[in-house]
CSV table of C-alpha atoms in Angstrom, one decimal:
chain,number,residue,atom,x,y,z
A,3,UNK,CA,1.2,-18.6,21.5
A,4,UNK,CA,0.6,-17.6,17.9
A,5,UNK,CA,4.3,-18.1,17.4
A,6,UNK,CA,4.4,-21.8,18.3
A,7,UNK,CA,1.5,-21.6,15.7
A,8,UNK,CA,3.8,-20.3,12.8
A,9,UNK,CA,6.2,-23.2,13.4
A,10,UNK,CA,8.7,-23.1,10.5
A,11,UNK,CA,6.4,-20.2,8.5
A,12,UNK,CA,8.4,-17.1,8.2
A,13,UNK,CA,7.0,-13.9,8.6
A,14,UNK,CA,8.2,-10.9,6.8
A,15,UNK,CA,7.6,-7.4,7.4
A,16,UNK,CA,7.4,-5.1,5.0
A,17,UNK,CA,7.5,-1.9,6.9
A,18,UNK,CA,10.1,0.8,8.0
A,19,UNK,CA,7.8,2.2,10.9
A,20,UNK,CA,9.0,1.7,14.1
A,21,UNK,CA,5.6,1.7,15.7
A,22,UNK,CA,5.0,-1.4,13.4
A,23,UNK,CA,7.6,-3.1,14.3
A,24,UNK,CA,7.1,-2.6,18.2
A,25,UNK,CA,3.8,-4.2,17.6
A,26,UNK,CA,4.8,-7.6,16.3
A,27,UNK,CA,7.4,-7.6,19.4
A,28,UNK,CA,5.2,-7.0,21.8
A,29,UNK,CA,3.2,-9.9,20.1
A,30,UNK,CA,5.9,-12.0,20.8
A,31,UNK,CA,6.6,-12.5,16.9
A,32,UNK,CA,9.5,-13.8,15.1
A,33,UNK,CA,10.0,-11.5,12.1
A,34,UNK,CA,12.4,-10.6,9.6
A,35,UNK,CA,12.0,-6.6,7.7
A,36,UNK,CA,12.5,-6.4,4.3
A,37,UNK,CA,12.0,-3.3,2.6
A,38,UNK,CA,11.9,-2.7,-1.5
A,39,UNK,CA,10.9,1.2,-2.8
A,40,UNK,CA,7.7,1.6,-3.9
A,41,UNK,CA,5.8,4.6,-5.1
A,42,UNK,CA,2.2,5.3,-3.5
A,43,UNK,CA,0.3,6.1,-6.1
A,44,UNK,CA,-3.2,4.7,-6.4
A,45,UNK,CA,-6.9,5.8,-8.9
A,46,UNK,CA,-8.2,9.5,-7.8
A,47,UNK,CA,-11.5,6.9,-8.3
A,48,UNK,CA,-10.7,4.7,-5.0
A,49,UNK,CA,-12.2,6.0,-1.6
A,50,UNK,CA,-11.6,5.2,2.0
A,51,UNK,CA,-10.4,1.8,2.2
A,52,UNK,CA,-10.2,1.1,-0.8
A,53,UNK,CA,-7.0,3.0,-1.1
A,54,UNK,CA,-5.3,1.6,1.6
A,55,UNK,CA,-6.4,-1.5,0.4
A,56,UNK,CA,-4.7,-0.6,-3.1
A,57,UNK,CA,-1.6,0.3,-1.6
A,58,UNK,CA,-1.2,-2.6,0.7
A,59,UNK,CA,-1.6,-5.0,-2.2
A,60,UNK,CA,0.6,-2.0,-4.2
A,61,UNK,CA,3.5,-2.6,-1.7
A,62,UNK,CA,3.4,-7.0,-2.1
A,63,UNK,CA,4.1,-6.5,-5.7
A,64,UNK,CA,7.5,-5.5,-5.1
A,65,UNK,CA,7.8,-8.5,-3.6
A,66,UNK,CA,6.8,-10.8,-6.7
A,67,UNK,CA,8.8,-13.5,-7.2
A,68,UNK,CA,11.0,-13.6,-4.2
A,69,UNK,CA,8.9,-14.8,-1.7
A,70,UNK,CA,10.1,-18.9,0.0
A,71,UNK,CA,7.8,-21.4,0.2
A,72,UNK,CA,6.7,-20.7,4.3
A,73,UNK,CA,7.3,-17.0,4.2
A,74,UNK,CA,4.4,-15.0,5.0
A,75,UNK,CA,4.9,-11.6,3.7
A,76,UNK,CA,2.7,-8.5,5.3
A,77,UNK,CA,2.2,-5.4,3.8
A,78,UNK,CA,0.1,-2.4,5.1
A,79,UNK,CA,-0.9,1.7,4.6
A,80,UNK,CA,-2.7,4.1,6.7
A,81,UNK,CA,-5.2,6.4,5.4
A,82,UNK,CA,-6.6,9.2,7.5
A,83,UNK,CA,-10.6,9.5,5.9
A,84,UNK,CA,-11.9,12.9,6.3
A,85,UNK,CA,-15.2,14.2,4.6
A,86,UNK,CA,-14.6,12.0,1.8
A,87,UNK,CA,-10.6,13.3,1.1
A,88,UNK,CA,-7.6,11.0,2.0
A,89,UNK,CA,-4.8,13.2,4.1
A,90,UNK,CA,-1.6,11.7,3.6
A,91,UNK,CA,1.3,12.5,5.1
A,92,UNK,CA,2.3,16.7,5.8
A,93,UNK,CA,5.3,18.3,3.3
A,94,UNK,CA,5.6,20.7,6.0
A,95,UNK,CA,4.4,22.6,9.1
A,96,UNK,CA,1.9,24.6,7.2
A,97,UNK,CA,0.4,21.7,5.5
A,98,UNK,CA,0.2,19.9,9.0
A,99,UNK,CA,-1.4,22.8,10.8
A,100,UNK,CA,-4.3,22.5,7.8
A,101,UNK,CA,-4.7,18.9,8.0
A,102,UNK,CA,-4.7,19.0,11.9
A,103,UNK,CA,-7.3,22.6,11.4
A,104,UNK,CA,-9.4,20.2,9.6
A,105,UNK,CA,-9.7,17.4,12.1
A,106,UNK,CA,-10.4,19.5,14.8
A,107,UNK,CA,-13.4,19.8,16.6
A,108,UNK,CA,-15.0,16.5,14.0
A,109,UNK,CA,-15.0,13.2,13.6
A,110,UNK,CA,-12.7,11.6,11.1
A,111,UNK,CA,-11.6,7.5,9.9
A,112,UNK,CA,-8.3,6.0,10.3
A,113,UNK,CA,-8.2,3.0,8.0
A,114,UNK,CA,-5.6,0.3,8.1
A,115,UNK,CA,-5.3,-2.3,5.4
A,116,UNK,CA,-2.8,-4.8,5.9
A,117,UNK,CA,-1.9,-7.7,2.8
A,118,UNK,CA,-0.7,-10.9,3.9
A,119,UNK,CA,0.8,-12.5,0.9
A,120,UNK,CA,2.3,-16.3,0.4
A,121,UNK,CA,3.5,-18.5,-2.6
A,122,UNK,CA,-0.1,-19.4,-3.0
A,123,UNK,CA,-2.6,-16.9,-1.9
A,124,UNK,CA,-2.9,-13.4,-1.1
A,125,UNK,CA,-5.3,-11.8,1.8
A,126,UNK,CA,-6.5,-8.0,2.0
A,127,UNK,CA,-8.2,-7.1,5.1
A,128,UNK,CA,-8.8,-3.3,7.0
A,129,UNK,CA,-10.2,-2.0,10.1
A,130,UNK,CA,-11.7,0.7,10.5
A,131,UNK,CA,-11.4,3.5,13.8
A,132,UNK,CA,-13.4,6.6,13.9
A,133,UNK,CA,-11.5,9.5,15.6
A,134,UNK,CA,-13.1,12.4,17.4
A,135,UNK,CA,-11.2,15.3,18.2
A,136,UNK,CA,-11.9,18.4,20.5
A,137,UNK,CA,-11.7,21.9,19.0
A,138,UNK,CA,-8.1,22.6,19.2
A,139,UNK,CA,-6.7,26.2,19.4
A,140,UNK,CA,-4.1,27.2,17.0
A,141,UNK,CA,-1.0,27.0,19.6
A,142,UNK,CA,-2.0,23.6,20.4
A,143,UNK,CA,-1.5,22.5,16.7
A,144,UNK,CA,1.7,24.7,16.9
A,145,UNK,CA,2.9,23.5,19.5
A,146,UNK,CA,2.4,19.6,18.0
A,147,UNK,CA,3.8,20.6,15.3
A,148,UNK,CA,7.0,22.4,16.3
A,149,UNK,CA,7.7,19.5,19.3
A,150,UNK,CA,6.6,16.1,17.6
A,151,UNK,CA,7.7,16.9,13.9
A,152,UNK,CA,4.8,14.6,12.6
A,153,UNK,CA,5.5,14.3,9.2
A,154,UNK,CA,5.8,11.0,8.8
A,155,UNK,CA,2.3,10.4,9.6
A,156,UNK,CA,-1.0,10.1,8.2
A,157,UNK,CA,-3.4,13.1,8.9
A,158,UNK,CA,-0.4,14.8,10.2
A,159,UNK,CA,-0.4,13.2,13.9
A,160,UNK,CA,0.0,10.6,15.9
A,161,UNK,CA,-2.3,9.4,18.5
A,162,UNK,CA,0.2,8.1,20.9
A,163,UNK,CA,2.0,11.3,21.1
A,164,UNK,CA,1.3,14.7,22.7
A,165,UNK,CA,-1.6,16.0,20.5
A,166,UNK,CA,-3.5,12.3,21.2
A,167,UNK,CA,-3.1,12.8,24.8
A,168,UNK,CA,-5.0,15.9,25.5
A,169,UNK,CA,-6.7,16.3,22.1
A,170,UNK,CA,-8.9,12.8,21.1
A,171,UNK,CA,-12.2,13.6,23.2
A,172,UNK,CA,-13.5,10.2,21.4
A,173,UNK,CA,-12.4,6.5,19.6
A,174,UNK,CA,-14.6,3.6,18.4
A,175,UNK,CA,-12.9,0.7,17.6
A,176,UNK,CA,-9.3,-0.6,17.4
A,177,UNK,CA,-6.4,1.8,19.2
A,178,UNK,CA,-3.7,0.2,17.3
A,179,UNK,CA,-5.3,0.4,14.7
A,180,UNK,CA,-4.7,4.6,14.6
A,181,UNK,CA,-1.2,3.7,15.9
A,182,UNK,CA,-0.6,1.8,12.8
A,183,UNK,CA,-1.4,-1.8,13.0
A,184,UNK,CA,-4.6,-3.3,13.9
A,185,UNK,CA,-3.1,-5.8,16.2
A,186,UNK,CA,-5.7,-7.8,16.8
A,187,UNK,CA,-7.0,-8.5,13.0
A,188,UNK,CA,-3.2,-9.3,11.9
A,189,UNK,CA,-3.4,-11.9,15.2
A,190,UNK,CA,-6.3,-13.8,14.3
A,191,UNK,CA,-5.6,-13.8,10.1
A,192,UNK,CA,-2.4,-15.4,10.3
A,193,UNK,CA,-3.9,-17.8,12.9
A,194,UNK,CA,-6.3,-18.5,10.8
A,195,UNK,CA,-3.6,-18.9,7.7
A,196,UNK,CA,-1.6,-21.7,9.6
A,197,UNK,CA,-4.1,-23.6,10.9
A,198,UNK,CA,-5.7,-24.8,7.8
């Protein structure tokens, strides 16, 4: 349906996650992925979404310039919120069994931002999940860890995968989102975008 709506617009996707990508298919979207390098690095000043939000709009700018008339360009970042620090992605096993320590047994926010981004105007919008986990024991982590590899990640983990499964006692608000892509806010924005 929505891409009936996008006629002859173009969308692009600027994103080399697979879980991404498996979204807009399952949307039934026509898309193209383009990726340039950029690097991450946003104010120590900026909280919660307003980092992702950063980085979303971060990740367009590489695309300055090069953008056709009816391509619609989307950009996005993750940020796992947890007593006001951002956890990015893990280096390694140890730093993933401390993020993962840290979520355990609390309450944490996974914040998507996503930047849709024409010729002529530029849109920044996030949802926000909150994430409960139970108390997990040290060999659960492990054994996430050691199986799943999940350092590609946000916060270390995936909720999809293994550790979501038996681990999330609680969610309110957008599943996807967590995933990686709130579904339902890119759905209605770039409705809203071609049917002006």
């Amino acid at each position: 349906m929505l891409q009936e709506k996008l006629g002859d617009y173009k969308l692009i996707l600027a994103s080399g996650s697979p879980r991404r990508k498996q979204f807009l298919e399952e949307m039934g979207l026509d898309f193209e992925i383009r990726l340039k390098p950029v690097e991450e690095i946003y104010p120590e000043v900026l909280q919660g979404s307003e980092i992702s939000d950063f980085l979303s709009k971060l990740k367009a700018s590489a695309f300055e310039g090069t953008l056709g008339p009816k391509e619609i360009l989307m950009t996005s970042d993750t940020v796992v919120w947890h007593k006001n620090t951002s956890l990015a992605k893990a280096a390694d096993a140890k730093e993933a069994h401390e993020m993962i320590s840290k979520l355990s047994g609390d309450w944490h926010e996974v914040i998507t931002s996503v930047c849709f981004t024409t010729i002529g105007q530029q849109i920044i919008k996030n949802s926000i999940t909150k994430v409960k986990f139970k108390n997990l024991s040290d060999a659960e982590i492990d054994y996430y860890i050691t199986h799943f590899a999940p350092y590609d990640k946000a916060g270390a983990y995936g909720i999809q995968e293994w550790i979501g499964l038996i681990g999330i006692s609680e969610i309110q608000g957008s599943y996807t989102n967590v995933v990686g892509l709130p579904t339902n806010l890119v759905y209605e924005t770039l409705l809203d975008m071609v049917s002006r």
